[in-house]
mmCIF file of C-alpha atoms and ligand atoms in Angstrom:
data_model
loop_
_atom_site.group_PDB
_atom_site.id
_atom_site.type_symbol
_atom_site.label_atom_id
_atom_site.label_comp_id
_atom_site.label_asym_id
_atom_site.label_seq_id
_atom_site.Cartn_x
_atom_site.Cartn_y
_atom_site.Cartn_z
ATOM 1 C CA UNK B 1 87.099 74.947 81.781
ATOM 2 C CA UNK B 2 83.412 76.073 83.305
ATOM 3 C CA UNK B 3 81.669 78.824 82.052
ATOM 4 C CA UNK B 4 80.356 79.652 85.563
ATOM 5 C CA UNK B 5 82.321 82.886 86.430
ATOM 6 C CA UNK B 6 82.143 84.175 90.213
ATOM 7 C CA UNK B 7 83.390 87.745 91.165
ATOM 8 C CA UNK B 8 84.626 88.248 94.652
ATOM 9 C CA UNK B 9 85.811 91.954 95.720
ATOM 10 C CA UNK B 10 88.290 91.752 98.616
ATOM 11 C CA UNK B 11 88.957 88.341 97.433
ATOM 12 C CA UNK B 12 92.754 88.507 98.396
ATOM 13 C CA UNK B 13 92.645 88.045 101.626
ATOM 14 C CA UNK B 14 90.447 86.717 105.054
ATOM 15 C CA UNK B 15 86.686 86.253 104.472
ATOM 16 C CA UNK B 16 86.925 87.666 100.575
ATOM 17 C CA UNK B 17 89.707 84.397 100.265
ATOM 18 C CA UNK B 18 87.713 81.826 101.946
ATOM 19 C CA UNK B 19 84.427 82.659 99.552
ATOM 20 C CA UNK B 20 86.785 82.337 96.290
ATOM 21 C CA UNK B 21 88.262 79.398 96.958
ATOM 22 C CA UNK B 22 84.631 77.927 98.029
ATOM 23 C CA UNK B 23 83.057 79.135 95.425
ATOM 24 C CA UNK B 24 86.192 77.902 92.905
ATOM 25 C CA UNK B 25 86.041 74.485 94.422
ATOM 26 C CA UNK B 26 82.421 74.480 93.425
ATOM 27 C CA UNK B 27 83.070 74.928 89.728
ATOM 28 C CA UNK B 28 83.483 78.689 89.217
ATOM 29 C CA UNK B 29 86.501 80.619 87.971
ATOM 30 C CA UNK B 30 86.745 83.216 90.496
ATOM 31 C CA UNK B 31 87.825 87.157 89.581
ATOM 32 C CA UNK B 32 89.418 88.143 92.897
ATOM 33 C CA UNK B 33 89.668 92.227 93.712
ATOM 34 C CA UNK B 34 91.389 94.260 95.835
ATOM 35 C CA UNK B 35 94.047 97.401 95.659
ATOM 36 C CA UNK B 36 97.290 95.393 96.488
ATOM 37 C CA UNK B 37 97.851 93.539 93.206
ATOM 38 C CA UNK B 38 101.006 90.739 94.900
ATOM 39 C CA UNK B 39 98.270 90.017 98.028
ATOM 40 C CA UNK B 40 96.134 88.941 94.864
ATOM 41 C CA UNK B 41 98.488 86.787 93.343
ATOM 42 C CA UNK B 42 99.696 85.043 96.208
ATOM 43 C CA UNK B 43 95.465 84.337 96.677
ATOM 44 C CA UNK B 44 95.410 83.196 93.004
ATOM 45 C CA UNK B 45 98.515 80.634 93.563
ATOM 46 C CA UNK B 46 96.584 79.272 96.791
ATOM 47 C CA UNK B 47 93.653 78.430 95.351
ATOM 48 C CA UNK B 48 94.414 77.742 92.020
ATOM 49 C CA UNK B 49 95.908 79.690 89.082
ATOM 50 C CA UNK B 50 94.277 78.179 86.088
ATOM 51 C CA UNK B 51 90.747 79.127 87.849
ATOM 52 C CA UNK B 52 91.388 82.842 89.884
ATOM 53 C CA UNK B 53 91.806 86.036 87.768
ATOM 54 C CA UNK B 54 93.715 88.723 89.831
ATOM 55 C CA UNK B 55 92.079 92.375 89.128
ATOM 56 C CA UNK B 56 93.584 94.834 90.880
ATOM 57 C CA UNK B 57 91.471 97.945 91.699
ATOM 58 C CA UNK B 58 90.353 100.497 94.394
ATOM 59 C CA UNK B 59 86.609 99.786 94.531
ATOM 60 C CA UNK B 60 85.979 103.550 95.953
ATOM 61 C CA UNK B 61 87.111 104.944 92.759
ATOM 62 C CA UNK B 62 84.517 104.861 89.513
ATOM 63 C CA UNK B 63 87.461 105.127 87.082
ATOM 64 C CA UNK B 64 89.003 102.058 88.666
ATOM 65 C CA UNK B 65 85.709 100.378 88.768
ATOM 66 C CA UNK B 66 84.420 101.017 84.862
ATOM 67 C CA UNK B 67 88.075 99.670 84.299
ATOM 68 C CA UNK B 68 87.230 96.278 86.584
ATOM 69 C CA UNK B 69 83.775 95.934 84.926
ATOM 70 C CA UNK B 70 85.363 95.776 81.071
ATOM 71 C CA UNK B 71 87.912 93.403 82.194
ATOM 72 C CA UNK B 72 85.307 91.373 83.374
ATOM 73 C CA UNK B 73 83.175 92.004 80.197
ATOM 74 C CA UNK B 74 85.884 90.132 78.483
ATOM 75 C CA UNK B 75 85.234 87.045 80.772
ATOM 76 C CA UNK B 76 81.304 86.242 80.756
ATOM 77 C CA UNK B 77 78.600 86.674 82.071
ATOM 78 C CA UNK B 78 78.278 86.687 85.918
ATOM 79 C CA UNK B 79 76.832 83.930 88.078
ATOM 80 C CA UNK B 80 77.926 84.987 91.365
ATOM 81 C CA UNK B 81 79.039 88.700 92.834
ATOM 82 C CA UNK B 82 80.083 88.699 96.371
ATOM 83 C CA UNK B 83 80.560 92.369 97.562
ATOM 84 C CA UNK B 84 83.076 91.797 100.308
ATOM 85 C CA UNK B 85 85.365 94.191 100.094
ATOM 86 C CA UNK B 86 85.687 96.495 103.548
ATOM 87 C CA UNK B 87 87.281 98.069 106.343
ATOM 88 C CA UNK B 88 86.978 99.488 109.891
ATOM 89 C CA UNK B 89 88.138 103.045 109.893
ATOM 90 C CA UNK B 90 90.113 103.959 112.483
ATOM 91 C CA UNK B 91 88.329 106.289 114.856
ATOM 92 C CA UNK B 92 88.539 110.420 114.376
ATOM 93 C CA UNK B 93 92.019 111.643 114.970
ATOM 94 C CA UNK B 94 90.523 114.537 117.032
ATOM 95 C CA UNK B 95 87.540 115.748 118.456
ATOM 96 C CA UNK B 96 86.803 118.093 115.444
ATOM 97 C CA UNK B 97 84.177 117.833 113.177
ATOM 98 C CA UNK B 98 86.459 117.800 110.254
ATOM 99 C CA UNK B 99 88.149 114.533 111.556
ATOM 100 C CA UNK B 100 84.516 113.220 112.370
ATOM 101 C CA UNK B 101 83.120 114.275 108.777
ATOM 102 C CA UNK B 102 86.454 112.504 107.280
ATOM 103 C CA UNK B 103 86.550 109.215 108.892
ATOM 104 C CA UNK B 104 82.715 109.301 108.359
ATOM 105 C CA UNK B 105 83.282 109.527 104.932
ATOM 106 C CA UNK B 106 85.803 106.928 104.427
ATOM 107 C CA UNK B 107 83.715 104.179 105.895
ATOM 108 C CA UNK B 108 80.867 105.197 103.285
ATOM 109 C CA UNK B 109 83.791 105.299 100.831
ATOM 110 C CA UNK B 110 84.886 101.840 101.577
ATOM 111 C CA UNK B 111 81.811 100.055 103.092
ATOM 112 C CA UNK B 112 78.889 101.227 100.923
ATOM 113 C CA UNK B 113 80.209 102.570 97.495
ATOM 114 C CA UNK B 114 82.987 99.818 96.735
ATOM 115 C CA UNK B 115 79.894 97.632 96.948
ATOM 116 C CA UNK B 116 77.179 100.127 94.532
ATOM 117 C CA UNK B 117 79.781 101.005 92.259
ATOM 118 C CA UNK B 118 81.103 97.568 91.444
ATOM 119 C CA UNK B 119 77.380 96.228 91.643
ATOM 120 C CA UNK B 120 76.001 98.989 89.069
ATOM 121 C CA UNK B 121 78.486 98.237 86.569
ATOM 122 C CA UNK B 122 78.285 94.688 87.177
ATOM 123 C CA UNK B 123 74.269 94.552 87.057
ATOM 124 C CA UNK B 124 74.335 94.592 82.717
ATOM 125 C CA UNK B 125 76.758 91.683 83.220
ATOM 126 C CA UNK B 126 74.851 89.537 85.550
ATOM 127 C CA UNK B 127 73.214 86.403 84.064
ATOM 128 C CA UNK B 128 69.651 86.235 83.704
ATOM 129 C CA UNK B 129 67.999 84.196 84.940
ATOM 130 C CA UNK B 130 70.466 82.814 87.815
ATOM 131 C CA UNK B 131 72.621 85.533 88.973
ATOM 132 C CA UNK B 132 72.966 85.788 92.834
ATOM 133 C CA UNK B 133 74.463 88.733 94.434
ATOM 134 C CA UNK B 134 76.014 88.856 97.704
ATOM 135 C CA UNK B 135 76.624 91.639 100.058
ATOM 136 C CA UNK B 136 78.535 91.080 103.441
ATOM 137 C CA UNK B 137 77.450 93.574 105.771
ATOM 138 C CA UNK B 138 78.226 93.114 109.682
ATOM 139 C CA UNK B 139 76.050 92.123 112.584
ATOM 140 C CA UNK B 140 77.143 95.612 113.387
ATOM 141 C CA UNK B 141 74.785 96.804 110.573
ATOM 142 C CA UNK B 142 71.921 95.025 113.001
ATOM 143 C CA UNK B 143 72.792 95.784 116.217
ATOM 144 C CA UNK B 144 74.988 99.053 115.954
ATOM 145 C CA UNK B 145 78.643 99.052 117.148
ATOM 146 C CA UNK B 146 80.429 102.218 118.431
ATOM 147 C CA UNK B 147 83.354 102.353 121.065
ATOM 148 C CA UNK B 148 86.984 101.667 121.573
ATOM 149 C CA UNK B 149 87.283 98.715 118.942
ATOM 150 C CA UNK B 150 84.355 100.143 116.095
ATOM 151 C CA UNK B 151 83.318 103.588 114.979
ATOM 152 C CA UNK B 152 79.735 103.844 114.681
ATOM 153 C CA UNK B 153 80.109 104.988 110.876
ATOM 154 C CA UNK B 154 81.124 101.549 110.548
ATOM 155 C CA UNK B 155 77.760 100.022 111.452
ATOM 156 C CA UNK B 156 75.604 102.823 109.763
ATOM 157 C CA UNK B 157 77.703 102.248 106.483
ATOM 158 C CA UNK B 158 76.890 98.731 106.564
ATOM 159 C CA UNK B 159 73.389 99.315 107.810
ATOM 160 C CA UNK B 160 72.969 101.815 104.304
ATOM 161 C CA UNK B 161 74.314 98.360 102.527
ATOM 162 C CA UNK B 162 71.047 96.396 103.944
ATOM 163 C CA UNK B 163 68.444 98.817 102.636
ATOM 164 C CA UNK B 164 70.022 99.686 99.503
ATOM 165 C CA UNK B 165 70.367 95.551 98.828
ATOM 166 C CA UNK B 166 66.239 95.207 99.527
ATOM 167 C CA UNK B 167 65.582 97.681 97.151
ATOM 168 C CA UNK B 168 67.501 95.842 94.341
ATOM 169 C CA UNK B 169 66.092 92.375 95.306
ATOM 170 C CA UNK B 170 63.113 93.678 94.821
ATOM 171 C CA UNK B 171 64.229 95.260 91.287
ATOM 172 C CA UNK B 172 66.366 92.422 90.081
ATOM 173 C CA UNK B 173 64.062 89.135 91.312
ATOM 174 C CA UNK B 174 61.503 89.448 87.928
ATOM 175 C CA UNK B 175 64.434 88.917 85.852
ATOM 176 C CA UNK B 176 65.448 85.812 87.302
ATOM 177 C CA UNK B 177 68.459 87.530 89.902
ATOM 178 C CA UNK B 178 68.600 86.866 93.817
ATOM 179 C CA UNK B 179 70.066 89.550 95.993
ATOM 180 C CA UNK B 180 71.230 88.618 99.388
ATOM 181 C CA UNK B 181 73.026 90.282 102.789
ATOM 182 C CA UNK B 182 75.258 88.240 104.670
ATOM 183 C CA UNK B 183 75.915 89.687 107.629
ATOM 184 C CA UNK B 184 78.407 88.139 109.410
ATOM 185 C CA UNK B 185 79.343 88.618 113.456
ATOM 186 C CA UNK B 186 82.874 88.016 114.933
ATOM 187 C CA UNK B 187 85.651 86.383 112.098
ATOM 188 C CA UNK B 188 88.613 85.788 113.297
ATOM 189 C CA UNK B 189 92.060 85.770 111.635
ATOM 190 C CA UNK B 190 91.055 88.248 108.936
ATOM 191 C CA UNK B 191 93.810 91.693 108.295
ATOM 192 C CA UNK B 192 90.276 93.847 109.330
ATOM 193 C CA UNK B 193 91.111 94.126 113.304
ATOM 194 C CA UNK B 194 94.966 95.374 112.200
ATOM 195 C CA UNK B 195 96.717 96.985 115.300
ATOM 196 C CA UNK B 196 93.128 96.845 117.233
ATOM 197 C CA UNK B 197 92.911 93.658 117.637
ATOM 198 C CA UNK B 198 93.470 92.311 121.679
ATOM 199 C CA UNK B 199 93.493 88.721 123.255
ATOM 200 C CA UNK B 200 90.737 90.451 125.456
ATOM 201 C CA UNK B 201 89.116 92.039 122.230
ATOM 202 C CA UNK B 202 88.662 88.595 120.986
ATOM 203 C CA UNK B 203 87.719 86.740 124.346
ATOM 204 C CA UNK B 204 84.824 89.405 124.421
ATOM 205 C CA UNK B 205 83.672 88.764 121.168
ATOM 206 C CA UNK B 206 83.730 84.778 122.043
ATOM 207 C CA UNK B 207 81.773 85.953 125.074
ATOM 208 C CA UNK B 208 78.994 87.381 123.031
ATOM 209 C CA UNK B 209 78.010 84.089 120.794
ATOM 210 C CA UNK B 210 76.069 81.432 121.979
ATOM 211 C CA UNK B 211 78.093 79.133 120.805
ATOM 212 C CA UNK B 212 81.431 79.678 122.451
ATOM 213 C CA UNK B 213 83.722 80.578 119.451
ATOM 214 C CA UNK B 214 84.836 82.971 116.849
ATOM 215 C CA UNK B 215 83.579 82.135 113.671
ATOM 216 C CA UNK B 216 86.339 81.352 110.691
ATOM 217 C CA UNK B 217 86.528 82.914 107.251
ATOM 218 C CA UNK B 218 84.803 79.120 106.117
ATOM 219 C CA UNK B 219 81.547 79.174 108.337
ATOM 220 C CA UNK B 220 80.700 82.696 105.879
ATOM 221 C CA UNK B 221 82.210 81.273 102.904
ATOM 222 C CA UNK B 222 80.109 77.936 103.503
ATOM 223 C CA UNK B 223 76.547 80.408 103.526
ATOM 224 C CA UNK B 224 77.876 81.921 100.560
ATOM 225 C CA UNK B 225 77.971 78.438 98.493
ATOM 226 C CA UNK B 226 75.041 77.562 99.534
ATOM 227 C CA UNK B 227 73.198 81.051 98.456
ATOM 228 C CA UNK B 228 74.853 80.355 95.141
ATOM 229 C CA UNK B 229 73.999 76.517 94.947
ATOM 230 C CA UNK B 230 71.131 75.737 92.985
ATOM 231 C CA UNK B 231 69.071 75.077 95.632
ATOM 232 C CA UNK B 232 69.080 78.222 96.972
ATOM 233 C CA UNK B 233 66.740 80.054 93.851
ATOM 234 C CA UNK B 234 64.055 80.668 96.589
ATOM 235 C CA UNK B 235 65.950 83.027 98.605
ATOM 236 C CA UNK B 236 66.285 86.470 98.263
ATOM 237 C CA UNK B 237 66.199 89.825 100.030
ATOM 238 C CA UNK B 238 66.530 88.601 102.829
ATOM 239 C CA UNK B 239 69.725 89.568 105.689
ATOM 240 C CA UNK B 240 71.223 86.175 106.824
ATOM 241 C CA UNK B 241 73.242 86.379 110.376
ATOM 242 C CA UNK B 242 76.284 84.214 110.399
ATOM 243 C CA UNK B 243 77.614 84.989 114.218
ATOM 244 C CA UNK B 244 77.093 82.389 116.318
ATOM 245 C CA UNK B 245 73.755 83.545 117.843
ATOM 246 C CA UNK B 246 75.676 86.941 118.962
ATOM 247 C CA UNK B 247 73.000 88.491 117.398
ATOM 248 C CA UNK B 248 68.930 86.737 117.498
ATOM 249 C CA UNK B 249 66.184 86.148 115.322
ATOM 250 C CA UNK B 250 67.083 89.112 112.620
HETATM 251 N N1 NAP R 1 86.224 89.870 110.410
HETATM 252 C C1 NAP R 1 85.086 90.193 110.991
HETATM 253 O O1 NAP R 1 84.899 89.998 112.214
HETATM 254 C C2 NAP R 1 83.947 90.769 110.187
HETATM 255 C C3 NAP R 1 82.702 90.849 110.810
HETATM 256 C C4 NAP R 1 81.620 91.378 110.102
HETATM 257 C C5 NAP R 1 81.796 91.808 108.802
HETATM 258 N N2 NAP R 1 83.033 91.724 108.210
HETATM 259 C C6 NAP R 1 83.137 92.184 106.821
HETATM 260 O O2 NAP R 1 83.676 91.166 106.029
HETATM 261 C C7 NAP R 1 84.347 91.734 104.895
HETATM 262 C C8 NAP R 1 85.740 91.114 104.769
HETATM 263 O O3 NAP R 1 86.509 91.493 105.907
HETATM 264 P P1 NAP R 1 87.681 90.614 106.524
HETATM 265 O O4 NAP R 1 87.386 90.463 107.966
HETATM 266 O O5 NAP R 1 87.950 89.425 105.684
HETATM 267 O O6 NAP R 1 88.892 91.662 106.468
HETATM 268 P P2 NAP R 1 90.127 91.856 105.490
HETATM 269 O O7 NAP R 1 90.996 90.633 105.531
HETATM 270 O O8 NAP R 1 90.725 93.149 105.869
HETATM 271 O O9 NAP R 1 89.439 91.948 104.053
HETATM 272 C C9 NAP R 1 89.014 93.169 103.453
HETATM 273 C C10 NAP R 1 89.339 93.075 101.969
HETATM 274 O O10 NAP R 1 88.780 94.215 101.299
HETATM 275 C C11 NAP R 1 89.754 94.730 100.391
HETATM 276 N N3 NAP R 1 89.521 96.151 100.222
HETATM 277 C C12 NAP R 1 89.493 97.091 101.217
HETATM 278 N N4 NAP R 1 89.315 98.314 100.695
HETATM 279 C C13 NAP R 1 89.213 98.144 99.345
HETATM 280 C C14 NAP R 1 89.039 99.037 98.249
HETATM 281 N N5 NAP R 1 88.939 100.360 98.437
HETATM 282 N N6 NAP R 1 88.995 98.536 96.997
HETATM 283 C C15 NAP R 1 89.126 97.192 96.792
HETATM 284 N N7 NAP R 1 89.290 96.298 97.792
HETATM 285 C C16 NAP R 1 89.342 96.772 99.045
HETATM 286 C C17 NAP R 1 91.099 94.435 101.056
HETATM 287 O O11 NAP R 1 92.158 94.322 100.101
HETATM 288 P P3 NAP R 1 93.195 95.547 99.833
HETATM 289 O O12 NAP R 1 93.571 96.101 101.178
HETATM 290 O O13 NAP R 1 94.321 94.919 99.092
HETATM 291 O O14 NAP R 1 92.416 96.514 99.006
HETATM 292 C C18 NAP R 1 90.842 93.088 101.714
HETATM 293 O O15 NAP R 1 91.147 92.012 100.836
HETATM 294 C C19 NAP R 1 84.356 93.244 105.142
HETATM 295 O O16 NAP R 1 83.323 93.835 104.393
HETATM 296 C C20 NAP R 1 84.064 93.358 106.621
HETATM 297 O O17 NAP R 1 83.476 94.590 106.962
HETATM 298 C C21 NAP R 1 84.096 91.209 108.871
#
């Protein structure tokens, strides 16, 4: 059995899925997290039992998280922690700034502290030198994104994810840690676009790439590998677009 341990929140299901299994195909048990402890089994079976740990958890909660963070304590050291976990929140149920101020809040909830809480208790865990942290933002983060399909809380949450993940490249690159934002444009066949989701939703998401296509839960999980391949020591705080040239040059 390797040593090399990988820790992938949201790893159940869409994107979160695709990086665990790349990242157990390339040698690592994987820890997979999410809140709905059967959608993590069923992830476990598909990519391999003897190699995924199930942890079930709500990321947004610090109780939950300290919890996560000894389990994992009992495991190894770290190698690899891919912050996936998110959501879209659904857009204010009325026009009030108490519905504004809540869904507001949820997207910070979900977006931005699943990924600081489970990276601060994670960060004493993290092997030095070699650890590389992921975050996976959203082109959104970039470019902004508010309207029928995307609440602009989505895109400033994830936008808060890219300067908070600077900082701690910054912090954690003397002792031997990379720190990374993927941020990834339009995956399809993920549970994030729910009820939302339209055939004209996704032909006008096609529209916007270059290249003519949604991207898949692989093409992210592929930029993942690579960011925790070996050859890949030289990068760090930087934000990485995977989106099929929807958004340029940033
Ligand atoms: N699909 C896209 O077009 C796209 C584009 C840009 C960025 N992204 C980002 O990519 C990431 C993965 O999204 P996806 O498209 O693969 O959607 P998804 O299938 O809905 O995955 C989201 C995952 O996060 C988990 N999660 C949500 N809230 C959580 C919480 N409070 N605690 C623990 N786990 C939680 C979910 O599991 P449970 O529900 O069981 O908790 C689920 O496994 C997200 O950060 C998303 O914002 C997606």
């Amino acid at each position: 059995m390797t040593d090399r341990l990988a820790v992938v929140s949201g790893g159940g299901t869409g994107i979160g899925k695709a990086i665990a299994r790349e990242l157990a195909e390339a040698g690592h048990r994987v820890v997979v997290i999410g809140r709905r402890a059967e959608v993590l089994e069923a992830a476990a079976e598909e990519i391999g039992a003897d190699r995924t740990i199930p942890v079930a958890a709500d990321l947004t909660d610090p109780a939950q998280v300290s919890r996560v963070a000894e389990r994992i304590a009992e495991l190894g050291p770290v190698d690899v922690l891919v912050n996936n976990a998110g959501a879209r929140i659904t857009q204010p149920t009325d026009d009030s700034l108490a519905a504004l101020a809540d869904s507001w809040r949820q997207d910070i909830e979900v977006n931005l502290m699943t990924t600081v809480l489970l990276t601060t208790a994670l960060t004493g865990r993290l092997r030095r030198p070699g650890a590389r942290l992921v975050m996976i933002s959203s082109a959104a983060g970039q470019r902004g994104g508010a309207g029928p399909h995307s609440a602009g809380s989505y895109a400033a949450a994830k936008a808060a994810v890219h300067g908070w993940a600077l900082g701690l490249a910054r912090q954690l690159g003397p002792e031997g840690i990379t720190v990374n934002v993927l941020a990834p444009g339009y995956v399809a066949d993920t549970e994030i676009f729910g009820e939302s989701w339209t055939p004209e939703f996704h032909a006008a998401k096609i529209a916007d790439t270059l290249v003519g296509r949604a991207g898949t839960p692989a093409d992210i999980a592929a930029a993942v590998g690579y960011i925790a391949s070996p050859a890949a020591g030289y990068l760090t705080g930087q934000i990485i677009g995977v989106n099929g040239g929807a958004v340029l040059g940033r």
